[in-house]
CSV table of C-alpha atoms in Angstrom, one decimal:
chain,number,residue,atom,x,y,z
A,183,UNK,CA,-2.2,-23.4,14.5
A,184,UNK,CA,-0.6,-21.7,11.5
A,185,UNK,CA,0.0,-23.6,8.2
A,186,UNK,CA,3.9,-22.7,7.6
A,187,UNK,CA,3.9,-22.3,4.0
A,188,UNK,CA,7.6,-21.0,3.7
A,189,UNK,CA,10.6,-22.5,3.0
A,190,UNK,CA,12.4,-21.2,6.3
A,191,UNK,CA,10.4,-20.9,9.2
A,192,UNK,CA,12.7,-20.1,11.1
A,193,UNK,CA,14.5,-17.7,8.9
A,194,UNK,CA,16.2,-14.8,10.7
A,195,UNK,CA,14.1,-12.2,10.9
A,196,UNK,CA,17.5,-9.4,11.6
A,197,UNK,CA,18.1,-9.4,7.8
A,198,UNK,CA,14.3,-9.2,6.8
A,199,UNK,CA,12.7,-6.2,5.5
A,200,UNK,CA,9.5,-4.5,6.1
A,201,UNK,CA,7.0,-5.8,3.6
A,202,UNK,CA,4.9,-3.1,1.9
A,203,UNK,CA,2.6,-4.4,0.0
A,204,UNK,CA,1.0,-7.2,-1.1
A,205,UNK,CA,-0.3,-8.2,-4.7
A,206,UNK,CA,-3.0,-11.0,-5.3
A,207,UNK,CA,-2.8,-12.6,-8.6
A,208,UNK,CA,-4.3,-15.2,-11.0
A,209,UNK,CA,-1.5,-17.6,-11.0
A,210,UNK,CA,0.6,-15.8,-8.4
A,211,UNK,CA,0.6,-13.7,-5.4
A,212,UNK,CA,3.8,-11.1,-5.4
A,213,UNK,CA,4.9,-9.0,-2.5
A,214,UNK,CA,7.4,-5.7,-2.3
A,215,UNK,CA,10.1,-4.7,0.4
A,216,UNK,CA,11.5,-1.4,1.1
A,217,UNK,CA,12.6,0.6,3.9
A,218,UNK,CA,9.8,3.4,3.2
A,219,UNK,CA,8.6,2.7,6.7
A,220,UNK,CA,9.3,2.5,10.4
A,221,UNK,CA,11.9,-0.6,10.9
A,222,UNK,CA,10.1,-3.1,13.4
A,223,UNK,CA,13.6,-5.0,14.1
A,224,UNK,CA,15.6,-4.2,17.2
A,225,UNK,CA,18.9,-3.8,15.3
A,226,UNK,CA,17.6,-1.8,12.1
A,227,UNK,CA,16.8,-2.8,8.6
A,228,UNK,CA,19.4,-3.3,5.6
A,229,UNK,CA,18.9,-0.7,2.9
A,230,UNK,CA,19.7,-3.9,0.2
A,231,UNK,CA,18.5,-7.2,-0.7
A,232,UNK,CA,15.0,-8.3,-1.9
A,233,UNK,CA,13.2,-5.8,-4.0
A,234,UNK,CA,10.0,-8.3,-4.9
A,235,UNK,CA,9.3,-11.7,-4.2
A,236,UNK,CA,6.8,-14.3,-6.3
A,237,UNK,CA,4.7,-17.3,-5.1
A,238,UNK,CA,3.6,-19.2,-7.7
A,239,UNK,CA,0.2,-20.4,-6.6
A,240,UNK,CA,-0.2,-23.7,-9.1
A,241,UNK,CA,3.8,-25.2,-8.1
A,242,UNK,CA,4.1,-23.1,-5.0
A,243,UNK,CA,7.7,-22.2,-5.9
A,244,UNK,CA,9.1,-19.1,-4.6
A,245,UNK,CA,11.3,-16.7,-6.9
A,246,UNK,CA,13.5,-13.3,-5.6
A,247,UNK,CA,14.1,-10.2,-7.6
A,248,UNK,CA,17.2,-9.0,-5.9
A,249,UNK,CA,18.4,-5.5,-6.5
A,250,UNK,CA,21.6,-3.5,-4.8
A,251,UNK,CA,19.3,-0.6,-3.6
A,252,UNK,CA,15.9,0.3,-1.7
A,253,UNK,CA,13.9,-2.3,-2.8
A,254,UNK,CA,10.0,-1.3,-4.0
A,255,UNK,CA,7.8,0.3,-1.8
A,256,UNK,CA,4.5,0.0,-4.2
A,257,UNK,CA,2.8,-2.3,-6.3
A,258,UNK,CA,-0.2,-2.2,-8.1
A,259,UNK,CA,-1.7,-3.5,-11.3
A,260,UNK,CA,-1.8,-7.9,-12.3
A,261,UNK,CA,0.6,-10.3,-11.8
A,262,UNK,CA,0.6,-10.3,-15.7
A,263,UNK,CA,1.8,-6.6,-15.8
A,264,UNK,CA,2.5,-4.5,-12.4
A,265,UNK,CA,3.6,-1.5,-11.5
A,266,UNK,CA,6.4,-0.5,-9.1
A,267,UNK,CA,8.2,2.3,-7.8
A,268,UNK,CA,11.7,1.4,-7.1
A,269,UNK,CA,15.5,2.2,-7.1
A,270,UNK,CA,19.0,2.4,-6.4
A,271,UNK,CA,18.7,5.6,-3.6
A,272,UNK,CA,15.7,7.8,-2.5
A,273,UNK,CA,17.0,10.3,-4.7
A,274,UNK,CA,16.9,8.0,-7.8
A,275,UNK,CA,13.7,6.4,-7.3
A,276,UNK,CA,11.2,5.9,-10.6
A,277,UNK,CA,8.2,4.3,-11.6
A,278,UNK,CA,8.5,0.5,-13.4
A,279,UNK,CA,6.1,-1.3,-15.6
A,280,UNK,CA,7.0,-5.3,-15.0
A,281,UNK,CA,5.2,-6.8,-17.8
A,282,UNK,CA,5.9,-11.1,-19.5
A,283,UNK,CA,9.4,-10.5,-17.8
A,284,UNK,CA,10.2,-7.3,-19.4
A,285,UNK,CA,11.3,-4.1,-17.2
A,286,UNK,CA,10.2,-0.8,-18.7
A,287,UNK,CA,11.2,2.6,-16.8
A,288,UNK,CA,8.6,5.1,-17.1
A,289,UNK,CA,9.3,8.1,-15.1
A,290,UNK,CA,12.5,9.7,-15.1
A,291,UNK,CA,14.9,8.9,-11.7
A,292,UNK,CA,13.7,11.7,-9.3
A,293,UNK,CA,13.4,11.9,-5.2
A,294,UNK,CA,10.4,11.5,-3.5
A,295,UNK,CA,8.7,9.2,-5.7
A,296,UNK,CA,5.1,8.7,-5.0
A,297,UNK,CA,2.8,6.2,-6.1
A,298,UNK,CA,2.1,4.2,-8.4
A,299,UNK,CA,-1.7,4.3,-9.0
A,300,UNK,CA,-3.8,2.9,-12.2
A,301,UNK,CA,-6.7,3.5,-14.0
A,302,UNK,CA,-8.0,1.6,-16.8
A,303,UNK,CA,-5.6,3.7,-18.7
A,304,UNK,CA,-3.4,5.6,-16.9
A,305,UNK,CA,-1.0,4.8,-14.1
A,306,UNK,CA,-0.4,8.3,-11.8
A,307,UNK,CA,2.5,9.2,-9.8
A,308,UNK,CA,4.7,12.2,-7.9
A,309,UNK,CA,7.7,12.9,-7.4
A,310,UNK,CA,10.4,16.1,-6.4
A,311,UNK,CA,12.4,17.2,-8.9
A,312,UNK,CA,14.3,20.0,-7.1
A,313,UNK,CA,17.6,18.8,-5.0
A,314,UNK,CA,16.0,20.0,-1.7
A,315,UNK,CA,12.9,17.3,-2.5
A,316,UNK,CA,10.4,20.4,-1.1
A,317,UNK,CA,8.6,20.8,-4.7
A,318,UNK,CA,6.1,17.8,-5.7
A,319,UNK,CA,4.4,17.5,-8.8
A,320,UNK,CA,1.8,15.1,-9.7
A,321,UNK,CA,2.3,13.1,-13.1
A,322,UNK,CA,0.1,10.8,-15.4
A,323,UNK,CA,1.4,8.3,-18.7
A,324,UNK,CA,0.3,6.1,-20.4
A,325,UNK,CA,-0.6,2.5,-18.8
A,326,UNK,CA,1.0,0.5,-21.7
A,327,UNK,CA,3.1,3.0,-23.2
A,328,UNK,CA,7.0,3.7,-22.3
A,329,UNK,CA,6.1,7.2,-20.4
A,330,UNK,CA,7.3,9.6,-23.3
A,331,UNK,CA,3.8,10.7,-22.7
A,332,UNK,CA,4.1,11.8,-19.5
A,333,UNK,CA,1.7,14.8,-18.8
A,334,UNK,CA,1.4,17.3,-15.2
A,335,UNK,CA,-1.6,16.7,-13.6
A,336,UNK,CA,-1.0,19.3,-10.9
A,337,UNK,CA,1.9,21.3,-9.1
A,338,UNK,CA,1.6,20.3,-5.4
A,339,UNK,CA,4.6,22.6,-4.3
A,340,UNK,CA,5.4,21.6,-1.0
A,341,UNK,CA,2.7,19.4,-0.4
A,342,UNK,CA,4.5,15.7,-0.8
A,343,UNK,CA,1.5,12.8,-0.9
A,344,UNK,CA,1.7,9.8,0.3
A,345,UNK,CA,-0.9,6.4,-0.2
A,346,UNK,CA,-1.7,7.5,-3.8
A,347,UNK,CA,-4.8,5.6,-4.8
A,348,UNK,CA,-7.3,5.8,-7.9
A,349,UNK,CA,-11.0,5.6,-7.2
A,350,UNK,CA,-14.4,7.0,-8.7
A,351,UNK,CA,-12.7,9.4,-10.9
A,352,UNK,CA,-10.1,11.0,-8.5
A,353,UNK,CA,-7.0,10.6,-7.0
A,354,UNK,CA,-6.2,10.5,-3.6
A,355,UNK,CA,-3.4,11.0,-1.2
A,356,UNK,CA,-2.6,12.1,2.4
A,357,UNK,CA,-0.4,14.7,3.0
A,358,UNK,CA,2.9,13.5,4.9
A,359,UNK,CA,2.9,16.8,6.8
A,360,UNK,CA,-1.1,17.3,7.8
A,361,UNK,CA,-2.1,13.8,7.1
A,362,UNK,CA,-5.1,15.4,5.4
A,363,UNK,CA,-7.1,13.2,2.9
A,364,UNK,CA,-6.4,15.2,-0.1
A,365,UNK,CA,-7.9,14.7,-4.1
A,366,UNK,CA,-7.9,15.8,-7.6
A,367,UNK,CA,-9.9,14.6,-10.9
A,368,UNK,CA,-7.7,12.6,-12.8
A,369,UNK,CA,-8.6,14.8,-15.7
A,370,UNK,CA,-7.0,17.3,-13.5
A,371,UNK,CA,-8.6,20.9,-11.6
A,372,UNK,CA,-7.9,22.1,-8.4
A,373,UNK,CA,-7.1,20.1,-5.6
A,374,UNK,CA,-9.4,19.4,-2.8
A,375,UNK,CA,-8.8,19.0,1.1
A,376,UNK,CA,-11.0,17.1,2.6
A,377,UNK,CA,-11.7,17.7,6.5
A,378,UNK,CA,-10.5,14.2,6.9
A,379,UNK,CA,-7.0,12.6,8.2
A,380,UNK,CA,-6.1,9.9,6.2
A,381,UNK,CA,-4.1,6.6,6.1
A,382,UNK,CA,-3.4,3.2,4.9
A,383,UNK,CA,-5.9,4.1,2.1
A,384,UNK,CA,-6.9,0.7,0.0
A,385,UNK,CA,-9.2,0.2,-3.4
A,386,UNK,CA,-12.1,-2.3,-4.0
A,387,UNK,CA,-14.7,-1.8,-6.7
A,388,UNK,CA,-13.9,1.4,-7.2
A,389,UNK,CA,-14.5,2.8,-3.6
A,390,UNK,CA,-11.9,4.0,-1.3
A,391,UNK,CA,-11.3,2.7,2.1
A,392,UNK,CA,-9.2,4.1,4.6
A,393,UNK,CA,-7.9,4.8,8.5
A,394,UNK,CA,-8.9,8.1,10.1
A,395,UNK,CA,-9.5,9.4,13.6
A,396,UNK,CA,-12.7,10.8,15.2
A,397,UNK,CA,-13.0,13.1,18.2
A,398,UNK,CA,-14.9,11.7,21.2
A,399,UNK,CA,-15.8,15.4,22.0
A,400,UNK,CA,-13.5,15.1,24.8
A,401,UNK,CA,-10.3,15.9,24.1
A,402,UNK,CA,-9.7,11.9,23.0
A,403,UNK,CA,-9.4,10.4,19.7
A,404,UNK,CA,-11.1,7.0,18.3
A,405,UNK,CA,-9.3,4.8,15.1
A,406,UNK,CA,-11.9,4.6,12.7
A,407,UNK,CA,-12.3,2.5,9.2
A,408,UNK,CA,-14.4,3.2,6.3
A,409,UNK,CA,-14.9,4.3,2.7
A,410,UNK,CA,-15.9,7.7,1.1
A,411,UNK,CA,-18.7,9.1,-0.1
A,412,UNK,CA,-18.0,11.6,-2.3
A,413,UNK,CA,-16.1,13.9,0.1
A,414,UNK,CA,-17.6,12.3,3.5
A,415,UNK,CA,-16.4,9.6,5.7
A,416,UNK,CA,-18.8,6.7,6.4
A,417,UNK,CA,-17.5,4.7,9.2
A,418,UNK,CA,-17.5,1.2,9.4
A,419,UNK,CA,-16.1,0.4,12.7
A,420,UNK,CA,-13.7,2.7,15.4
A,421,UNK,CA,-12.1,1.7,18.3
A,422,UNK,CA,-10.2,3.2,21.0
A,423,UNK,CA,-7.5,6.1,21.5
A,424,UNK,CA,-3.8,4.7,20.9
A,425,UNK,CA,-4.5,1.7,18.6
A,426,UNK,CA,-3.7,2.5,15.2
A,427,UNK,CA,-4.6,0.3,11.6
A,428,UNK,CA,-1.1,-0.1,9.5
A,429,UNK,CA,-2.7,-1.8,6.9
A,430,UNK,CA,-6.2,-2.4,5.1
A,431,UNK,CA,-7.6,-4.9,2.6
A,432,UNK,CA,-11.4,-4.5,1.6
A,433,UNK,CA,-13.2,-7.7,0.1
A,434,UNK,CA,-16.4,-8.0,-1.5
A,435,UNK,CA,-18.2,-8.7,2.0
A,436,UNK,CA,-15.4,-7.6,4.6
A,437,UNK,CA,-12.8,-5.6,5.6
A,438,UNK,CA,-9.6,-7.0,7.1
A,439,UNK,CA,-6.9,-4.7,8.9
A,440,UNK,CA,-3.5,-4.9,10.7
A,441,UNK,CA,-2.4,-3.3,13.8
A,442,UNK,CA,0.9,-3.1,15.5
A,443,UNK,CA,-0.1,-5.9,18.0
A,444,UNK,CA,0.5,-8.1,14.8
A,445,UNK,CA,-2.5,-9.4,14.3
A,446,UNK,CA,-5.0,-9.1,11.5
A,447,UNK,CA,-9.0,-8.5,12.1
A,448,UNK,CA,-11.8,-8.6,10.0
A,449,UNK,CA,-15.3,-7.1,10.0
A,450,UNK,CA,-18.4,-7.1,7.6
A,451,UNK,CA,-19.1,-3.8,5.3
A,452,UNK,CA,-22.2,-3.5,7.2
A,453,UNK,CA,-20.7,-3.8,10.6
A,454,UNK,CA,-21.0,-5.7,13.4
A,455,UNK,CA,-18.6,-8.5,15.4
A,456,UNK,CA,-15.0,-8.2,14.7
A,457,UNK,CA,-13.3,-11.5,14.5
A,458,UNK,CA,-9.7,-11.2,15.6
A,459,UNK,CA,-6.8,-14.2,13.7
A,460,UNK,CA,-3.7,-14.3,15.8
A,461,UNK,CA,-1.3,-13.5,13.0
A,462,UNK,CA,2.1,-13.1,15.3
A,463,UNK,CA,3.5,-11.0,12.6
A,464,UNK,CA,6.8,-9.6,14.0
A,465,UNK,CA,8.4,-8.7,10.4
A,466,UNK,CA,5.8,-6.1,8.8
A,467,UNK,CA,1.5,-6.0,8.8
A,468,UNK,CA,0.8,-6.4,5.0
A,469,UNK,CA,-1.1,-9.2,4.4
A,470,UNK,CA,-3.1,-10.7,1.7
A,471,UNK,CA,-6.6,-12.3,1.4
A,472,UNK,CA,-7.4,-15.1,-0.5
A,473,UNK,CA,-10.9,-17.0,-0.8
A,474,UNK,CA,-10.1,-19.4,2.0
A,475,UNK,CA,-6.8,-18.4,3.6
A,476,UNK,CA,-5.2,-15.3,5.0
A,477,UNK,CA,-1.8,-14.5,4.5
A,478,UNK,CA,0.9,-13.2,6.8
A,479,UNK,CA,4.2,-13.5,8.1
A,480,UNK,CA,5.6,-12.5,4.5
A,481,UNK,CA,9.6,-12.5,4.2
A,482,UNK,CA,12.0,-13.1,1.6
A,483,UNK,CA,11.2,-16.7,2.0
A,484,UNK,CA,7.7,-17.1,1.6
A,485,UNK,CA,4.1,-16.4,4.4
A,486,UNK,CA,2.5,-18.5,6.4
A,487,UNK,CA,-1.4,-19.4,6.3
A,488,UNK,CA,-4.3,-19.1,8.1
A,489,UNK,CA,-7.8,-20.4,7.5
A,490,UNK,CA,-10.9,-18.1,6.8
């Protein structure tokens, strides 16, 4: 039975957008909106409303930041100071620092905005600045600075990436057109295709995690889950042809994932028995993990719970 934390239930789901990502604080959890994604409602998504919603986890109050445009489609960082990409069109999209209440712009308003992705110092993005959005470059500032430092890390060209995420030095992307897992070291160098397609690519301690598929040598394809090594793929679990992962959590001792049935599953680093938690999830598959509940079912309005 799910614990209905919201404040609507029953809120319509036509006027919801897909949530993108999830963001597990110390005194709040904080989720973003956008329509960067495939629209899971029969009569389409709106293109306004909610751009980031906060749960306060001591007074459970539930605060909106609305904005008249796309909504965010990343966030990374604390809920003390995070990181979003946002705007008011794709074409005007740029990277924000959200830090004690204070909004500062960092990158200027380009199409194609990528990102973001943080290391202890930096925080990494890409975006197009040609009108045709065909010509990607790959950008690093300053964490806590105001992005008047903003260096190139690399020309991409026509390569635009997608999932940036920091970890062991590099970062890493998939390609929208190959889906190749793709990397570079932050203190920049060539960049590096990795004979691996990539997706839904998380962070934990420093490793990277992430969806690929894996020929069954005949002519089929499994889903499989794991981390890098370096520049190899250690699997953790894979399952059949035609069921993908949209989105991936790794904890200390699991790794939880959504599919498009809408529920979340979890399995232990080391392998062995999945354990499947009927999530319903109808609206959008990011979720959140907490030490004894899992979150789903986010809207505008709040999640609801389940037990671990």
């Amino acid at each position: 039975m799910l614990d209905v934390l919201d404040a609507a239930p029953d809120a319509e789901l036509a006027f919801e957008r897909r949530v993108n990502q999830v963001l597990v604080g110390d005194s709040s959890v904080i989720w973003v909106a956008g329509d960067n994604g495939p629209c899971s409602l029969e009569f389409g998504c709106s293109d306004k409303g909610t751009a980031r919603t906060t749960w306060s986890r001591s007074s459970s109050t539930v605060v909106d930041t609305v904005e008249d445009g796309v909504g965010s489609l990343v966030i990374a960082g604390t809920d003390q100071s995070y990181f979003v990409v946002t705007g008011s069109a794709y074409s005007q999209m740029a990277v924000h620092r959200i830090s004690g209440g204070v909004d500062t712009t960092l990158s200027p308003p380009r199409a194609g905005t990528v990102g973001p992705a943080l290391d202890t110092d930096s925080v990494y993005w890409a975006d197009s600045s040609e009108p045709n959005q065909l010509h990607y470059k790959l950008w690093r500032a300053a964490r806590n600075g105001d992005g008047s430092d903003a260096t190139l890390v690399a020309d991409l060209g026509e390569s635009l990436p997608r999932d940036l995420a920091y970890a062991g030095g590099y970062l890493w992307w998939q390609t929208l057109a190959l889906s190749h897992l793709e990397r570079i070291p932050v203190a920049g160098g060539p960049v590096e295709s990795l004979d691996t397609d990539g997706g839904a690519l998380a962070v934990h301690n420093d490793v990277l995690y992430l969806r690929t598929w894996r020929s069954n040598g005949d002519g089929t394809w499994a889903t499989a889950l794991g981390r890098m090594r370096d520049t190899t793929f250690e699997p953790i679990t894979t399952w059949g042809e035609g069921e993908s992962a949209s989105y991936i959590v790794p904890t200390d001792d699991d790794l939880y994932w959504s599919k498009d049935d809408g529920n979340v599953y979890r399995i232990a680093l080391t392998g062995g028995a999945i354990r499947t938690f009927v999530a319903q999830d109808d609206a959008g598959y990011a979720f959140a993990v907490l030490p004894d509940q899992l979150l789903v079912g986010f809207t505008h309005a709040g999640f609801r719970s389940i037990p671990l």
